[in-house]
PDB file of C-alpha atoms and ligand atoms in Angstrom:
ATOM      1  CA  UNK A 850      11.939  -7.717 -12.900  1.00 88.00           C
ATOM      2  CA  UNK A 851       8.325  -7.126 -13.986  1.00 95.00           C
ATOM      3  CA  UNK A 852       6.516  -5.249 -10.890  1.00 97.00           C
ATOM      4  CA  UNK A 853       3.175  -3.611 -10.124  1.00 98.00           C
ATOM      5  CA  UNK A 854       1.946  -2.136  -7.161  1.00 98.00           C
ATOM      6  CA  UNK A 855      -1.598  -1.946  -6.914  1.00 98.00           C
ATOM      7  CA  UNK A 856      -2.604   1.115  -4.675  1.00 98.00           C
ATOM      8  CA  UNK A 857      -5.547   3.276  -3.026  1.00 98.00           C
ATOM      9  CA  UNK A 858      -4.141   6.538  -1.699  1.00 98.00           C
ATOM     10  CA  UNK A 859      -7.137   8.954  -1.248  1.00 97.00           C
ATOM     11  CA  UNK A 860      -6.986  10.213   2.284  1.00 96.00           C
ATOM     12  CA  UNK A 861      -4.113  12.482   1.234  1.00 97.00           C
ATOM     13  CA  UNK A 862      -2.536  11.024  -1.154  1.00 98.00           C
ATOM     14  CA  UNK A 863       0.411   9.702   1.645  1.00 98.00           C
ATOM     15  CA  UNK A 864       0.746   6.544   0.078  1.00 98.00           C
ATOM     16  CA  UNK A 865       0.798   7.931  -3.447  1.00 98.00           C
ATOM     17  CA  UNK A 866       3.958   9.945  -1.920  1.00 98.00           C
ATOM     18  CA  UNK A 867       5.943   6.726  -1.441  1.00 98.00           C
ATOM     19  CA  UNK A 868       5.346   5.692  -4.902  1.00 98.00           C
ATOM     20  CA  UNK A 869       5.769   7.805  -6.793  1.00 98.00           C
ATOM     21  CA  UNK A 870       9.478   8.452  -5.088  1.00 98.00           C
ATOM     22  CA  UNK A 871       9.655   4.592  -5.625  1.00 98.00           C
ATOM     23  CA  UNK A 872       8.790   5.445  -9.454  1.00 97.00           C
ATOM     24  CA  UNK A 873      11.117   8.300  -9.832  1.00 96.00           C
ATOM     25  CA  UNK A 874      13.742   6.489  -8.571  1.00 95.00           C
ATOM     26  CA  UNK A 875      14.468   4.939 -11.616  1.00 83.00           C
ATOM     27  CA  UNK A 876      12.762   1.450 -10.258  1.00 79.00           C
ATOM     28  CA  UNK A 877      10.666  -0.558 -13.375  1.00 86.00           C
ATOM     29  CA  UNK A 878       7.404  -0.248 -11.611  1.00 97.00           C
ATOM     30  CA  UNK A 879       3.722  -0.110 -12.583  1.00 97.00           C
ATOM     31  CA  UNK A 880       1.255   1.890 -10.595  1.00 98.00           C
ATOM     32  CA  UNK A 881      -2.086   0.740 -10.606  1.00 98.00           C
ATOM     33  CA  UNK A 882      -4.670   2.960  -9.347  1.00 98.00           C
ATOM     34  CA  UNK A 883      -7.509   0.333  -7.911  1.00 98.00           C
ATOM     35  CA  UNK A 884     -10.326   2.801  -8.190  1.00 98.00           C
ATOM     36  CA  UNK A 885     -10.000   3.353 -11.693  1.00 97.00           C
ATOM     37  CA  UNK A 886      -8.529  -0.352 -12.625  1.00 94.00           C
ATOM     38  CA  UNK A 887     -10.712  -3.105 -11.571  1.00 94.00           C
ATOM     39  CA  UNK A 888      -9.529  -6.074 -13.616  1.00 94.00           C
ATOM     40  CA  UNK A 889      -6.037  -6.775 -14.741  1.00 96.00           C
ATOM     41  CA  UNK A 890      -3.638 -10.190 -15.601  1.00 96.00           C
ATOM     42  CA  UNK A 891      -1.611  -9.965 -12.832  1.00 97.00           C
ATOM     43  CA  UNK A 892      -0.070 -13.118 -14.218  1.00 96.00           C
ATOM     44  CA  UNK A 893       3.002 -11.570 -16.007  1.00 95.00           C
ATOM     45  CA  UNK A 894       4.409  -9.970 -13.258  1.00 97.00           C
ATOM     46  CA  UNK A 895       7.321 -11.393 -11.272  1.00 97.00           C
ATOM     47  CA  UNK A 896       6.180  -9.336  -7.894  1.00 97.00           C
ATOM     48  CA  UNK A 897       3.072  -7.500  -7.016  1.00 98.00           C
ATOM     49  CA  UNK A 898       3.048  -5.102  -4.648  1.00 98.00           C
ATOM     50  CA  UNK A 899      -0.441  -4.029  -2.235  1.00 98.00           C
ATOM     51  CA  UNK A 900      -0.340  -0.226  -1.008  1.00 98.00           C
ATOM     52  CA  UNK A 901      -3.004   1.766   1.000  1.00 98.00           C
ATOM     53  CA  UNK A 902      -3.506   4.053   3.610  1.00 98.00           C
ATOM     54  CA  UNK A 903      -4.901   2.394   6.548  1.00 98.00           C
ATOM     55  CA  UNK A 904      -8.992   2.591   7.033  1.00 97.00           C
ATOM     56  CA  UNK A 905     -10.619   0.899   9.946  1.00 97.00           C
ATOM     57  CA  UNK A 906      -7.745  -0.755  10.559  1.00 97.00           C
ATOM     58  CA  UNK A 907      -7.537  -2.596   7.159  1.00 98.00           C
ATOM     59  CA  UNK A 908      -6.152  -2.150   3.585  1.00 98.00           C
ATOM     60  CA  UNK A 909      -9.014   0.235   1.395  1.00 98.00           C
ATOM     61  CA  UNK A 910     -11.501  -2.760   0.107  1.00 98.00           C
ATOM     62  CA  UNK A 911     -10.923  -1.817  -3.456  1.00 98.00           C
ATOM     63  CA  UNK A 912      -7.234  -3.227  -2.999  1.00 98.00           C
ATOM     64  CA  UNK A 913      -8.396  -5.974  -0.852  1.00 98.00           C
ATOM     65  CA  UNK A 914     -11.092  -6.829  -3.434  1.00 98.00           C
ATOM     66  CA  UNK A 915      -8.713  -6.437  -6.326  1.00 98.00           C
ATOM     67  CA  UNK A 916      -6.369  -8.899  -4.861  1.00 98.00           C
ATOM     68  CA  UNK A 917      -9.662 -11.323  -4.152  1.00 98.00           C
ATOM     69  CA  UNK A 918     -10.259 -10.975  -7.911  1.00 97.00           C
ATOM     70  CA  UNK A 919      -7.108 -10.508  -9.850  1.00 98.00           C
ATOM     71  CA  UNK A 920      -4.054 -11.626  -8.076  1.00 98.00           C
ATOM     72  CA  UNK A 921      -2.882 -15.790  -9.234  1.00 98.00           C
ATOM     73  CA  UNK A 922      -1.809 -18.197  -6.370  1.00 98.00           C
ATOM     74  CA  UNK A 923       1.692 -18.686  -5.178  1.00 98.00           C
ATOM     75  CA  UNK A 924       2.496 -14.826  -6.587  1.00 98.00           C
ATOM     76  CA  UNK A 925       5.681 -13.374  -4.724  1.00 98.00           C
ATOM     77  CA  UNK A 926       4.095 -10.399  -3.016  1.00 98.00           C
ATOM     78  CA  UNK A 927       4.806  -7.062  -0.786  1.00 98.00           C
ATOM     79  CA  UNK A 928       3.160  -4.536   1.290  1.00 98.00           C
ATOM     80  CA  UNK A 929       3.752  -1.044   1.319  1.00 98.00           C
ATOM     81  CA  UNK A 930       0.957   1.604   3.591  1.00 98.00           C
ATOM     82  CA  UNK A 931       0.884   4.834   5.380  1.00 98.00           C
ATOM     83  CA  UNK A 932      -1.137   4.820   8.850  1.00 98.00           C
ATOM     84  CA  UNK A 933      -2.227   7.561  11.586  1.00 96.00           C
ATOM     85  CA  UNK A 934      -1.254   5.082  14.111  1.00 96.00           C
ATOM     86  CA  UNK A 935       1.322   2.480  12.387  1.00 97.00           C
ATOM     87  CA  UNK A 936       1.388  -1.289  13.751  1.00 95.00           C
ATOM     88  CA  UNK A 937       2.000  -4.250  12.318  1.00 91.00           C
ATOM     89  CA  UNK A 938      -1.601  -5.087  12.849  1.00 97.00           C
ATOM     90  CA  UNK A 939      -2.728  -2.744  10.032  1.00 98.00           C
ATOM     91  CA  UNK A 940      -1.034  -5.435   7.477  1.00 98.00           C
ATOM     92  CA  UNK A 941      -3.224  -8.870   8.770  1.00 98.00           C
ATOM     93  CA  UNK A 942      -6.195  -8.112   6.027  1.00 98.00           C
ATOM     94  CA  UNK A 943      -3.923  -7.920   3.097  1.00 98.00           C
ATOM     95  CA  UNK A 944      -1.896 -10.724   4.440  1.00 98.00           C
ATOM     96  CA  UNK A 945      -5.416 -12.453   4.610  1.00 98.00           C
ATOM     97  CA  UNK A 946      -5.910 -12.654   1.005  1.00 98.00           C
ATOM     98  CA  UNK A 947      -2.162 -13.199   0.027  1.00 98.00           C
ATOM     99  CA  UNK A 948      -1.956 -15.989   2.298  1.00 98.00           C
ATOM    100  CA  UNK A 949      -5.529 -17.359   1.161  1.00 98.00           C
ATOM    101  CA  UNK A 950      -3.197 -17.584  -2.178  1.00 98.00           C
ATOM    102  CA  UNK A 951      -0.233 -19.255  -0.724  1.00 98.00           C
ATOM    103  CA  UNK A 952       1.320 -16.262  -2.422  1.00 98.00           C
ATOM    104  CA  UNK A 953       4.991 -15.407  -0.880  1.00 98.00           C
ATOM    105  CA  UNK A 954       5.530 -12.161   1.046  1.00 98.00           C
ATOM    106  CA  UNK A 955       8.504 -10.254   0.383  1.00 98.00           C
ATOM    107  CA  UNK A 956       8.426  -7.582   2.720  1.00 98.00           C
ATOM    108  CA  UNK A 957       6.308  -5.108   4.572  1.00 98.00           C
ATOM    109  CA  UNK A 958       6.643  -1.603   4.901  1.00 98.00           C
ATOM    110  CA  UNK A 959       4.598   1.149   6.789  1.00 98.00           C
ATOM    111  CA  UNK A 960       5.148   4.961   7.859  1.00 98.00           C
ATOM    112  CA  UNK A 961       3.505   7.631   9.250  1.00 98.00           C
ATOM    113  CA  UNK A 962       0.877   9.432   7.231  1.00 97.00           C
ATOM    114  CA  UNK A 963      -1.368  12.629   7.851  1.00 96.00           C
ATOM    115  CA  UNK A 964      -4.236  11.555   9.370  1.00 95.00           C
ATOM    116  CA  UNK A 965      -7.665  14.710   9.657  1.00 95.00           C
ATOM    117  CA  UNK A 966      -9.929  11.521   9.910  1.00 94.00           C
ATOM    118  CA  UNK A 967     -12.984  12.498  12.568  1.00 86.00           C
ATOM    119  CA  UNK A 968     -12.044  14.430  15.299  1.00 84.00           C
ATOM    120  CA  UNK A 969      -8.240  14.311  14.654  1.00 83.00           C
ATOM    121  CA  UNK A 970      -9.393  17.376  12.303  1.00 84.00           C
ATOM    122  CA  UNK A 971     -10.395  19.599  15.092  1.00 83.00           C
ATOM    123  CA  UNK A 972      -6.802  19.249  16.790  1.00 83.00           C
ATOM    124  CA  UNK A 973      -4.914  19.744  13.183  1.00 87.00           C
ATOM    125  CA  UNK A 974      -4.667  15.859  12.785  1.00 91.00           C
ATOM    126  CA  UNK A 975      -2.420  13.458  13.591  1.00 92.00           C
ATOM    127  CA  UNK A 976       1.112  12.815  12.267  1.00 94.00           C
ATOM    128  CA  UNK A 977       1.315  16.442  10.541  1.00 93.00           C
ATOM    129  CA  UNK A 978       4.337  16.548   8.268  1.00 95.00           C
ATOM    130  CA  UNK A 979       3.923  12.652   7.187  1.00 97.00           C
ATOM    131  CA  UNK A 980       5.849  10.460   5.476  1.00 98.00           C
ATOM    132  CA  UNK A 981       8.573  12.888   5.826  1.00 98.00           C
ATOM    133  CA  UNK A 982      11.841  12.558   3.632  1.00 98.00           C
ATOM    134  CA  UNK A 983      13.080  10.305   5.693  1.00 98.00           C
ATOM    135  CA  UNK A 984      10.079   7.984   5.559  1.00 98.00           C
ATOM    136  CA  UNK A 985       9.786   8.503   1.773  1.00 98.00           C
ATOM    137  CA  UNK A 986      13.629   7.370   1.248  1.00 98.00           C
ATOM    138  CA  UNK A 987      12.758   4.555   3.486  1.00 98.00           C
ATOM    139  CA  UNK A 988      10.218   3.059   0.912  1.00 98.00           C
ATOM    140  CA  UNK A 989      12.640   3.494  -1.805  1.00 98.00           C
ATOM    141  CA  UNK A 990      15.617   1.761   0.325  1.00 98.00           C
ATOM    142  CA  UNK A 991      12.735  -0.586   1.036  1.00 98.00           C
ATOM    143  CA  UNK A 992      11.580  -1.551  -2.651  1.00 97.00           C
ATOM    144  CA  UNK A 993      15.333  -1.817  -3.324  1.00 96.00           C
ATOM    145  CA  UNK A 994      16.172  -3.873  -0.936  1.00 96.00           C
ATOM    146  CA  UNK A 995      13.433  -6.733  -2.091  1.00 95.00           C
TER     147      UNK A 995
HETATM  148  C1  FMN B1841     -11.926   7.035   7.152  1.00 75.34           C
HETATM  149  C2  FMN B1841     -10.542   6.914   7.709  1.00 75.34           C
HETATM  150  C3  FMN B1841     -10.249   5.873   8.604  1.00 75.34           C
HETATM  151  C4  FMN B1841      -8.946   5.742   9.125  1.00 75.34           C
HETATM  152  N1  FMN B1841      -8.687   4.702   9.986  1.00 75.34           N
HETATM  153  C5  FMN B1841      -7.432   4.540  10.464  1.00 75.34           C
HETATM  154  C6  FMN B1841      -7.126   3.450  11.329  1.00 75.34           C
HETATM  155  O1  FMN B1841      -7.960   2.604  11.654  1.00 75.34           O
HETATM  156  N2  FMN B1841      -5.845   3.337  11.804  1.00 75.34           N
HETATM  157  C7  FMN B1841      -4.869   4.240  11.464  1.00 75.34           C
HETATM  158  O2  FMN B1841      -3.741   4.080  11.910  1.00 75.34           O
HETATM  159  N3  FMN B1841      -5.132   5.280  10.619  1.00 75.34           N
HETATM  160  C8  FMN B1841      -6.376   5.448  10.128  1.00 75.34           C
HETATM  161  N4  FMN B1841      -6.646   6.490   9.269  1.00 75.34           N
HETATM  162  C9  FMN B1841      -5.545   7.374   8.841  1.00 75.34           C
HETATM  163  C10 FMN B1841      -4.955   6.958   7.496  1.00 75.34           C
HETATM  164  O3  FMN B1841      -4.547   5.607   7.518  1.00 75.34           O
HETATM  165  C11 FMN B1841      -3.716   7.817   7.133  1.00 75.34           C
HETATM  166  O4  FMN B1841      -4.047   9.178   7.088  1.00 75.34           O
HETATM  167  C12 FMN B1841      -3.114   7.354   5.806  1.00 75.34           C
HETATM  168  O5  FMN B1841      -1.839   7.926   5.648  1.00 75.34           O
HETATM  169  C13 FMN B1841      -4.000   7.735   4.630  1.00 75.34           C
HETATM  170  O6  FMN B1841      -3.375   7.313   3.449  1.00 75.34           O
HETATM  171  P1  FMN B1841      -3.669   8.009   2.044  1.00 75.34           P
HETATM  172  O7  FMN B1841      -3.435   9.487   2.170  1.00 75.34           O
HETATM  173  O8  FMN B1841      -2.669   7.354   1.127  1.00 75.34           O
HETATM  174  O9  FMN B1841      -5.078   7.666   1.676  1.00 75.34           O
HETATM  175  C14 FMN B1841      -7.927   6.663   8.750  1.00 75.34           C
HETATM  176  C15 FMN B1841      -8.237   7.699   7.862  1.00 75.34           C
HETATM  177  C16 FMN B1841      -9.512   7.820   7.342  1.00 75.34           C
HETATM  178  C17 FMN B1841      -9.806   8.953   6.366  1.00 75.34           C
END
């Protein structure tokens, strides 16, 4: 089944960390980096799959933006994003846009992720040690599972 995940992991690189064990697991999958890939025919993919690290609360804009621009209606579609503070609030912007699309969601999936935003930094940040193996093997159970 033809999949791509379109992803912004720059924080530090926790989301990239599910991914790529999603990748290496031997899953057909297409990462595409949304800061470097703005434009892209999302139409030949069975599923497309959003992933960020959680910024304000919301996906990163260039992956809410790159679904505004790129993604066709009534897509199947899944979630996949690494949080200081995990809840299943941190999925309603992406949701926003799919839904906007009457695209079909899949699944959701969220973990843990280091977090030095602000003043976190001065205490060592949050959530040291995240997405742990655990947490990483839960994405890949997750993706499999779909
Ligand atoms: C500017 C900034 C804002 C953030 N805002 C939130 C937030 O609102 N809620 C939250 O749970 N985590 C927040 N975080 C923590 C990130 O979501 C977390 O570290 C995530 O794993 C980063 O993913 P990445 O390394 O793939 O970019 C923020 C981090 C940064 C740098």
């Amino acid at each position: 089944m033809a999949t791509a995940i379109i992803y912004y992991s720059k924080h530090h690189g926790n989301t990239k960390k599910l991914l790529d064990a999603i990748a290496a697991s031997g899953s057909d999958v297409e990462l595409v980096d949304a800061t470097e890939k703005h434009e892209l025919d999302l139409s030949k993919y069975d599923r497309i799959g959003f992933a960020s690290g959680i910024y304000y609360g919301k996906f990163a804009e260039q992956v809410l933006t790159f679904a505004k621009v790129n993604l066709p209606t009534g897509k199947d579609v899944f979630f996949i994003a690494t949080a200081g503070n995990p809840t299943k609030n941190c999925f309603n912007s992406i949701a926003e846009v799919t839904e906007a699309k009457h695209c079909k969601e899949l699944g959701r999936y969220i973990s843990k992720g280091f977090d030095t935003y602000g003043p976190f930094k001065l205490v060592g940040g949050l959530q040291k040690g995240h997405p742990t193996e655990e947490e990483i093997q839960g994405a890949i159970d997750f993706y499999k599972s779909l």
